Short mmCIF file of C-alpha atoms and ligand atoms in Angstrom, two decimals:
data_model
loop_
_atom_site.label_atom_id
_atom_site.label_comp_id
_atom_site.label_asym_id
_atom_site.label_seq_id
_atom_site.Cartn_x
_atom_site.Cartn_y
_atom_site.Cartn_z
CA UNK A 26 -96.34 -42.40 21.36
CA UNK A 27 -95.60 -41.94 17.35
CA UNK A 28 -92.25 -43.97 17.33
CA UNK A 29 -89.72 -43.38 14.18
CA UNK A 30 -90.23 -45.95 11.37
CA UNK A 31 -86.59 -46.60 11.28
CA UNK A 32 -85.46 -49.86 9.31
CA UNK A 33 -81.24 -50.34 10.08
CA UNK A 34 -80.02 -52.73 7.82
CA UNK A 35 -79.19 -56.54 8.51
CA UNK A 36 -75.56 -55.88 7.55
CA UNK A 37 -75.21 -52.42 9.10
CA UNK A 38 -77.07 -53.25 12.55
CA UNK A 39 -74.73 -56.71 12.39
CA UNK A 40 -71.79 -54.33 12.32
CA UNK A 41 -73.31 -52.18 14.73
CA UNK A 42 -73.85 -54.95 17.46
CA UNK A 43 -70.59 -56.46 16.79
CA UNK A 44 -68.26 -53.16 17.51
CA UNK A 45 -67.27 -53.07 13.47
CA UNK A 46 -66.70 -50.04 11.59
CA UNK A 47 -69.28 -48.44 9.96
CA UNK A 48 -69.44 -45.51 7.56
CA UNK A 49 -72.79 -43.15 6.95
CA UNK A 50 -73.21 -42.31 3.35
CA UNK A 51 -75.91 -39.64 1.78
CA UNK A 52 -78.20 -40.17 -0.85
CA UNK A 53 -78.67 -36.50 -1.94
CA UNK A 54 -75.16 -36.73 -4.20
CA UNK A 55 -76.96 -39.50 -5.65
CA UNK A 56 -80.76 -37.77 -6.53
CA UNK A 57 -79.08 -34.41 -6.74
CA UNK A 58 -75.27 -34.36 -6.66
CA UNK A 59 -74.37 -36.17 -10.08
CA UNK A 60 -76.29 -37.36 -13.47
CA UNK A 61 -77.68 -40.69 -14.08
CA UNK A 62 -75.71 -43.15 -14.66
CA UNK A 63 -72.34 -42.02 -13.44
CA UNK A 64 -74.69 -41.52 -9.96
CA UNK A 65 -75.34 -45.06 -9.45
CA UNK A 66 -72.05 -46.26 -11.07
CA UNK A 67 -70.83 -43.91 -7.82
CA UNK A 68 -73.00 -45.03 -5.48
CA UNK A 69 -71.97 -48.97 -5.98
CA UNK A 70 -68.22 -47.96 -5.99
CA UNK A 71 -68.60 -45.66 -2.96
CA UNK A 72 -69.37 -48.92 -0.90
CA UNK A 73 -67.24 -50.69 -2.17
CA UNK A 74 -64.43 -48.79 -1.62
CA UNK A 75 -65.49 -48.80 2.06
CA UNK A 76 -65.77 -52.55 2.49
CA UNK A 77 -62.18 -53.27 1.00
CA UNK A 78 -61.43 -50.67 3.63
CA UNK A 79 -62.59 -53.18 6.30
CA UNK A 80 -65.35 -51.16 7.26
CA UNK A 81 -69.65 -51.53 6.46
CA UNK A 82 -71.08 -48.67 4.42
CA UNK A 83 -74.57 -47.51 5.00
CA UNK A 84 -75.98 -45.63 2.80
CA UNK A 85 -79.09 -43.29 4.17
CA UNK A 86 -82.52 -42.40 2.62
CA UNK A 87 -85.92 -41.72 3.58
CA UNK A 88 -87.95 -44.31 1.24
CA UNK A 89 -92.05 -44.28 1.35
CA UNK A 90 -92.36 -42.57 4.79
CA UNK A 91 -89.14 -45.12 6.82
CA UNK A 92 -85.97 -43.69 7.46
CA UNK A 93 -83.44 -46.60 6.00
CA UNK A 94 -79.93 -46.86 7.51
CA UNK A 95 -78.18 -49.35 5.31
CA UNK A 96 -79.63 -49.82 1.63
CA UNK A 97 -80.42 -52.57 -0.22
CA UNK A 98 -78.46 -52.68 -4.12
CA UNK A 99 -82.18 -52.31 -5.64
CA UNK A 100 -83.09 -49.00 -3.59
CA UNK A 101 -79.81 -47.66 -4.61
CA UNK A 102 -80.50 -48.53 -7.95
CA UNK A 103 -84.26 -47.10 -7.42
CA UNK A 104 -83.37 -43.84 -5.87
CA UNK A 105 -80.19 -42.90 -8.91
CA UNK A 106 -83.30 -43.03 -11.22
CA UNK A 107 -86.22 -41.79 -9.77
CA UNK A 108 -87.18 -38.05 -10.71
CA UNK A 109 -88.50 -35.63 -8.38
CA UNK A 110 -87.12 -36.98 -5.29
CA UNK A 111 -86.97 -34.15 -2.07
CA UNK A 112 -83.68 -33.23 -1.13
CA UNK A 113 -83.68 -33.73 2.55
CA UNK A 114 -82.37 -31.16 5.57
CA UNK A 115 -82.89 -31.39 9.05
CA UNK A 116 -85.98 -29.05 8.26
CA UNK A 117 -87.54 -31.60 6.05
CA UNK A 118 -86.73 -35.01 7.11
CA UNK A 119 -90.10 -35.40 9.65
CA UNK A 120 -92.21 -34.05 7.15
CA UNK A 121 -91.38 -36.49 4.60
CA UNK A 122 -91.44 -39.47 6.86
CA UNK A 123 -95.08 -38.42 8.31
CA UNK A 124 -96.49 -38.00 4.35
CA UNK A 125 -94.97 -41.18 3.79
CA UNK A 126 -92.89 -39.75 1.20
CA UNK A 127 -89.23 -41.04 -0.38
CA UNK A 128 -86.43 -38.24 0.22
CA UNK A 129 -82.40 -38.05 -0.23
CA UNK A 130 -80.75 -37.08 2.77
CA UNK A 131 -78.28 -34.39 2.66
CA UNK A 132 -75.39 -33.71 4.53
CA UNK A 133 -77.00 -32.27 7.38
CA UNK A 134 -79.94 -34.99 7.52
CA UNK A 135 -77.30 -38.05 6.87
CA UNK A 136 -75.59 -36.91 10.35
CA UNK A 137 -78.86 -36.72 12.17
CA UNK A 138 -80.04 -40.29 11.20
CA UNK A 139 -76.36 -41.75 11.16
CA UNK A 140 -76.90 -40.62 14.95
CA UNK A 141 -79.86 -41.52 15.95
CA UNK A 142 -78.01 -45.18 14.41
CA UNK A 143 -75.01 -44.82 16.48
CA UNK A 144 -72.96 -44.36 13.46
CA UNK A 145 -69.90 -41.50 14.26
CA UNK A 146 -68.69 -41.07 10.86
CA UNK A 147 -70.01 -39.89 7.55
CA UNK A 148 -68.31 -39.73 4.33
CA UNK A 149 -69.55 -37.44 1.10
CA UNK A 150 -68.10 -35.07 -1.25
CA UNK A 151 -68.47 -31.35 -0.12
CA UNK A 152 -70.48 -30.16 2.40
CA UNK A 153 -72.71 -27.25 1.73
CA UNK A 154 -71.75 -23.88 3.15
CA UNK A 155 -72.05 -19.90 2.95
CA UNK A 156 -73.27 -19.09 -1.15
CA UNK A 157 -71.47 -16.73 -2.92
CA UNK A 158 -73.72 -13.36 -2.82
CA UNK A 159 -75.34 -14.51 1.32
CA UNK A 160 -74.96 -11.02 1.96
CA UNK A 161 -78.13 -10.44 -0.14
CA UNK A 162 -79.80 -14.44 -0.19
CA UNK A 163 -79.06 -14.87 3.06
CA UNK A 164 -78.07 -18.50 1.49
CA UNK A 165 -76.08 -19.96 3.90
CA UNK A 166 -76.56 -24.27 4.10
CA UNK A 167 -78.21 -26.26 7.56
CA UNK A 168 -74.91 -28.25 6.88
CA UNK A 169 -73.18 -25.99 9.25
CA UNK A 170 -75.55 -25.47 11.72
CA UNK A 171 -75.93 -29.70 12.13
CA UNK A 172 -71.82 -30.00 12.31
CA UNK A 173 -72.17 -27.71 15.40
CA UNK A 174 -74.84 -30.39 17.12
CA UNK A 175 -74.47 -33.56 16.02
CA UNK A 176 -71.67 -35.54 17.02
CA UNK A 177 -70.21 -37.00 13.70
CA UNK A 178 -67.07 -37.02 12.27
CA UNK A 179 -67.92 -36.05 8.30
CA UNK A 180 -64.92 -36.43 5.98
CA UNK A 181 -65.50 -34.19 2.65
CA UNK A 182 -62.62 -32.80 0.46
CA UNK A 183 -63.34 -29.15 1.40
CA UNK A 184 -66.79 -27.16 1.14
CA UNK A 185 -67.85 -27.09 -2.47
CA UNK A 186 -65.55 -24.38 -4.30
CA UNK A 187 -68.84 -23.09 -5.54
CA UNK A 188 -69.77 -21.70 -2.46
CA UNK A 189 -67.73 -18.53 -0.33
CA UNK A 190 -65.16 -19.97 1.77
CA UNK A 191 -63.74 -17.48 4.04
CA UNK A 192 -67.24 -16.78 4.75
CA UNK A 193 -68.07 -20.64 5.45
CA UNK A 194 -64.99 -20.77 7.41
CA UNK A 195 -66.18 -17.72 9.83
CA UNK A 196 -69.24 -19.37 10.01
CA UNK A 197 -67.86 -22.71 11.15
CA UNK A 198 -65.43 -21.31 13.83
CA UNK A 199 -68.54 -19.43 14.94
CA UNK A 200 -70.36 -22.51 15.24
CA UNK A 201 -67.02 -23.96 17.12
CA UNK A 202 -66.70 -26.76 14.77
CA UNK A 203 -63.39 -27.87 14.05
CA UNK A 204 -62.09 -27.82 10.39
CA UNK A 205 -58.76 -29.82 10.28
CA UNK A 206 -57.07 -30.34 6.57
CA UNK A 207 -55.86 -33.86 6.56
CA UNK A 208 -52.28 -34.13 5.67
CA UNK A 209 -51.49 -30.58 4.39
CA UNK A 210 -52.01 -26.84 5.83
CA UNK A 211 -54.09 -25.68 3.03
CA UNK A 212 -57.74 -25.84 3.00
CA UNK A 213 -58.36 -28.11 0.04
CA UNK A 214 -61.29 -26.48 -2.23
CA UNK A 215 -63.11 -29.50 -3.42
CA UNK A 216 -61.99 -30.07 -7.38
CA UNK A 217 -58.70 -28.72 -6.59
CA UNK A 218 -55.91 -29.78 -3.90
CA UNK A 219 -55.67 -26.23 -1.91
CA UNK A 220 -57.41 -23.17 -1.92
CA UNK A 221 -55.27 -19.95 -0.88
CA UNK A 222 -56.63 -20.37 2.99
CA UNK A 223 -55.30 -21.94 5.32
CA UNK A 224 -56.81 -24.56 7.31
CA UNK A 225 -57.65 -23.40 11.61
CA UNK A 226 -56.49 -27.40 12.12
CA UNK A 227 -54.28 -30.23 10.27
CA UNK A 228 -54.15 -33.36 11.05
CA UNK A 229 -52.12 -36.27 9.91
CA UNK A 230 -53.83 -39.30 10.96
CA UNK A 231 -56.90 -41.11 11.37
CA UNK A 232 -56.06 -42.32 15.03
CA UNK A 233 -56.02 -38.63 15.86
CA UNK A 234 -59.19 -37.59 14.28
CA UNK A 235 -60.99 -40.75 16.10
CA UNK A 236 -59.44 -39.53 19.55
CA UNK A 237 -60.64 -36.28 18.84
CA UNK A 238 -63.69 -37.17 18.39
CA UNK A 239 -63.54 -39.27 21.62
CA UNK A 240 -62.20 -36.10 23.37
CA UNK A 241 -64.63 -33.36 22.21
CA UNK A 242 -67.57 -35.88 23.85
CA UNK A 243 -65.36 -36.46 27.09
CA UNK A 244 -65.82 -32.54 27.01
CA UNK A 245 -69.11 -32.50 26.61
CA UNK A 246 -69.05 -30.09 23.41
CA UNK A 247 -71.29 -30.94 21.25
CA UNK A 248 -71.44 -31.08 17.56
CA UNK A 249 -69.12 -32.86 15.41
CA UNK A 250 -66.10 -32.81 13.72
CA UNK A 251 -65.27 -31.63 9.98
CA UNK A 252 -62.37 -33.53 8.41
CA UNK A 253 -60.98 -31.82 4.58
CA UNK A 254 -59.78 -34.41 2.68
CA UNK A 255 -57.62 -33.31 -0.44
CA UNK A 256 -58.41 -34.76 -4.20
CA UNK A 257 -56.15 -37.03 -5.08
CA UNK A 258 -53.59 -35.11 -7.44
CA UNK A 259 -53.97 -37.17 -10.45
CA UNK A 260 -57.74 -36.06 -10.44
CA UNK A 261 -58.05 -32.47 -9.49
CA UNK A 262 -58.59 -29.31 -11.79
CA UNK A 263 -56.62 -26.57 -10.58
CA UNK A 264 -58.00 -23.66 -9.30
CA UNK A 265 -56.74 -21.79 -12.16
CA UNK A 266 -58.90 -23.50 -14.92
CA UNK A 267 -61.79 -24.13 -12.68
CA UNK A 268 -62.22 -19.99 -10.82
CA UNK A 269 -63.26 -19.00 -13.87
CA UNK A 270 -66.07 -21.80 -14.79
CA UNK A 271 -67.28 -21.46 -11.36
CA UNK A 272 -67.91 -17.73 -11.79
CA UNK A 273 -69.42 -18.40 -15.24
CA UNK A 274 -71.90 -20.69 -13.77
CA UNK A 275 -73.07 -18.81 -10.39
CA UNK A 276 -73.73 -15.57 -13.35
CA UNK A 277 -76.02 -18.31 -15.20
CA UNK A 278 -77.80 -18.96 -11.94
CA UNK A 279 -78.33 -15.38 -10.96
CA UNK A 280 -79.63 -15.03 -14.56
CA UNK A 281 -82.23 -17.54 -14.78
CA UNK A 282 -83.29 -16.83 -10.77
CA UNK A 283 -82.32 -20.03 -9.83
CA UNK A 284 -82.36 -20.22 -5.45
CA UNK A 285 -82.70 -22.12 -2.25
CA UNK A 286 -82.04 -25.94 -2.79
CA UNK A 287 -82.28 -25.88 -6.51
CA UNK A 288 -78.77 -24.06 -6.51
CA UNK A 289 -76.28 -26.37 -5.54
CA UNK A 290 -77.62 -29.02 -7.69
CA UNK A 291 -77.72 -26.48 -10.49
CA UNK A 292 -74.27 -25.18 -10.18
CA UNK A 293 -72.80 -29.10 -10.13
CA UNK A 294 -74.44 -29.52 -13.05
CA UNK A 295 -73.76 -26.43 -15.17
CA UNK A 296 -69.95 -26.66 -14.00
CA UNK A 297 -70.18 -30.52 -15.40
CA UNK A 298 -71.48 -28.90 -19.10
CA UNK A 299 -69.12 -26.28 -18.47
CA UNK A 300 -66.36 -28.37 -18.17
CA UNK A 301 -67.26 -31.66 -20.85
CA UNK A 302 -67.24 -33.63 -17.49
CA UNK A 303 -64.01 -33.33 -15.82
CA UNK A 304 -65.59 -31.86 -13.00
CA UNK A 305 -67.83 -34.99 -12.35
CA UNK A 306 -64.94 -37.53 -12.71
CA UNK A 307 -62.76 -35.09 -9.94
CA UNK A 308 -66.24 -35.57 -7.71
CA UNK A 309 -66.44 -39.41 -7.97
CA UNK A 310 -62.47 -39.54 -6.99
CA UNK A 311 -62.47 -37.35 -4.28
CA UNK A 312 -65.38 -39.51 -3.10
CA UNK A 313 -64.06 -42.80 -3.49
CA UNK A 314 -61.27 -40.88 -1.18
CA UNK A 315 -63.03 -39.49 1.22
CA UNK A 316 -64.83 -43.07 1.59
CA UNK A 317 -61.27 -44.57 2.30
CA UNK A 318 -60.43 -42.22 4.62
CA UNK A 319 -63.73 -42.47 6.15
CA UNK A 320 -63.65 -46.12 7.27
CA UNK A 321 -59.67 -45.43 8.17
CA UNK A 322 -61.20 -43.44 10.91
CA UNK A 323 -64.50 -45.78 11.64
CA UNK A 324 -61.91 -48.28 12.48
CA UNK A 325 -59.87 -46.20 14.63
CA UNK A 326 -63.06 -45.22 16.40
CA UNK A 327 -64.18 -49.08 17.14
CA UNK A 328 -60.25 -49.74 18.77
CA UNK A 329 -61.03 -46.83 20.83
CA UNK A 330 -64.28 -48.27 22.39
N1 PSU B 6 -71.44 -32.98 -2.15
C1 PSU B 6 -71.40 -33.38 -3.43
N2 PSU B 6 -72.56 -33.33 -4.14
C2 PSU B 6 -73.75 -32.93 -3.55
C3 PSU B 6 -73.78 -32.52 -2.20
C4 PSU B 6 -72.58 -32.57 -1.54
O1 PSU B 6 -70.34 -33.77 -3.95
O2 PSU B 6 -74.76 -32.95 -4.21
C5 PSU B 6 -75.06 -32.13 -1.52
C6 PSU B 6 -74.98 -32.52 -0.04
O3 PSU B 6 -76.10 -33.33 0.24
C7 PSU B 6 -75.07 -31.20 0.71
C8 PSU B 6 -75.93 -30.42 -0.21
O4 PSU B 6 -75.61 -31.36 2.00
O5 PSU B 6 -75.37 -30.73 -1.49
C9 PSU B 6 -75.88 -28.95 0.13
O6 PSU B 6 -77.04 -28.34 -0.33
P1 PSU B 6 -77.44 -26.86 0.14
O7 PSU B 6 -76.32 -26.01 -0.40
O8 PSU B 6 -78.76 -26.58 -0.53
O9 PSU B 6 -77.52 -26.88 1.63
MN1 MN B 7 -79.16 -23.14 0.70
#
């Protein structure tokens, strides 16, 4: 029997054992998501702004063939400046481990280790979605395929603006996975508060969230739930000023062929030229948010069980 070389760390498995709050964390934002060294800088605050939150953070990454739940300062540190890393799905993620390769874990990969951890909530910054243009790529992310069977809770601030979101909402009630807004009606778009849709679900706590997480597995539904967390105000760019950057850089993509997973981490980073920066300093707040809200409902979860 091949068994999964799986190393949970001493503070995260202590949390674990002891009923605590944990929160799941990706490494892809890291390798991919944001430029070095505003990623690390990121990375460090990102946990913590979970532990003052009274929860443990645990960071996820596939390093030389184990799966890591829980990562050392140093292998954070490692992973914001190593080049080349593979940016992991839940396509990828066995492959890696049996070459005994290193790989950041995206979205859908964090919720399928956090998992196999016993971990029920994951925090990040957008999830991936429907692509603007799917009707010819056919570039629509594993993201929402893993929300619809894998019980976890992921807080992001909205699907990245850069992708089609009516389309990624279809999808998702397709899928049956419940997108609530948390605190307003709108669905928030990532850099900017609202977009012009409407949520399907709001919520206004994180009590509610953990019970309805509690509920949908008293149902037996699987999958998991997808909380939209809005940017704080002081740090978003409204829609207005960002539309048009957005449109500039999918054009730029188009014209230099770029597809597949090279995309997302090429928009992020042509929208970051394209706008001197702003658009990476919006990302690391609506993080750090999404990390607070994230251990908000962690906590809930544990009084719950
Ligand atoms: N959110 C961010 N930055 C990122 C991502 C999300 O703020 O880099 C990553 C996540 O790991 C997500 C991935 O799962 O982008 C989506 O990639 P794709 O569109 O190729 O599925
Ligand atoms: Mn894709």
């Amino acid at each position: 029997m091949t068994t999964l070389p799986l190393e949970i760390s001493a503070p995260v498995r202590a949390a674990l054992d002891g009923n605590r709050a944990v929160v799941a964390l990706e490494s892809t934002i890291i390798t991919h998501g944001m430029p070095w060294p505003q990623n690390l800088e990121t990375a460090r605050s990102i946990e913590a702004t979970v532990r003052e939150a009274g929860a443990e953070p645990a960071t996820i990454a596939v390093i030389d063939g184990t799966l890591h739940v829980g990562l050392t300062d140093s292998q954070i540190e490692t992973l914001s400046q190593a080049k080349h890393v593979a940016k992991l799905s839940r396509a990828d993620m066995a492959v890696c481990i049996a070459k005994g390769g290193t790989g950041a874990t995206t979205v859908a990969a964090t919720m399928i280790a956090a998992h196999h951890a016993g971990i029920c909530v994951f925090a990040t910054g957008g999830i991936g979605g429907v692509h603007r243009g799917a009707d010819q790529s056919f570039d629509i992310s594993a993201d929402l395929q893993e929300l619809s069977q894998t019980p976890v809770t992921v807080v992001c601030a909205g699907a990245k603006a850069i992708l089609d979101l009516p389309k990624t909402l279809e999808v998702l009630e397709t899928l049956g996975v419940p997108v609530m807004a948390y605190g307003q009606d709108a669905l928030p778009a990532f850099w900017s508060r609202a977009s012009a849709l409407k949520a399907p679900l709001r919520t206004n706590s994180a009590a509610e969230i953990a019970k309805s997480h509690r509920l949908r597995q008293a149902l037996g539904v699987p999958g998991g739930q997808l909380v939209t967390n809005p940017i704080p105000a002081d740090a978003e760019i409204p829609q207005s000023e960002i539309n048009p950057i957005i449109a500039r850089a999918t054009q730029d993509a188009e014209a230099h062929g770029i597809a597949g997973k090279d995309l997302t981490p090429y928009l992020l980073q042509r929208i970051f030229e394209l706008t001197d920066g702003r658009s990476l300093d919006a990302n690391i707040a609506l993080v750090l948010n999404n990390a607070r809200l994230g251990a908000q409902i962690a906590r809930e979860l544990t009084s719950l069980s």
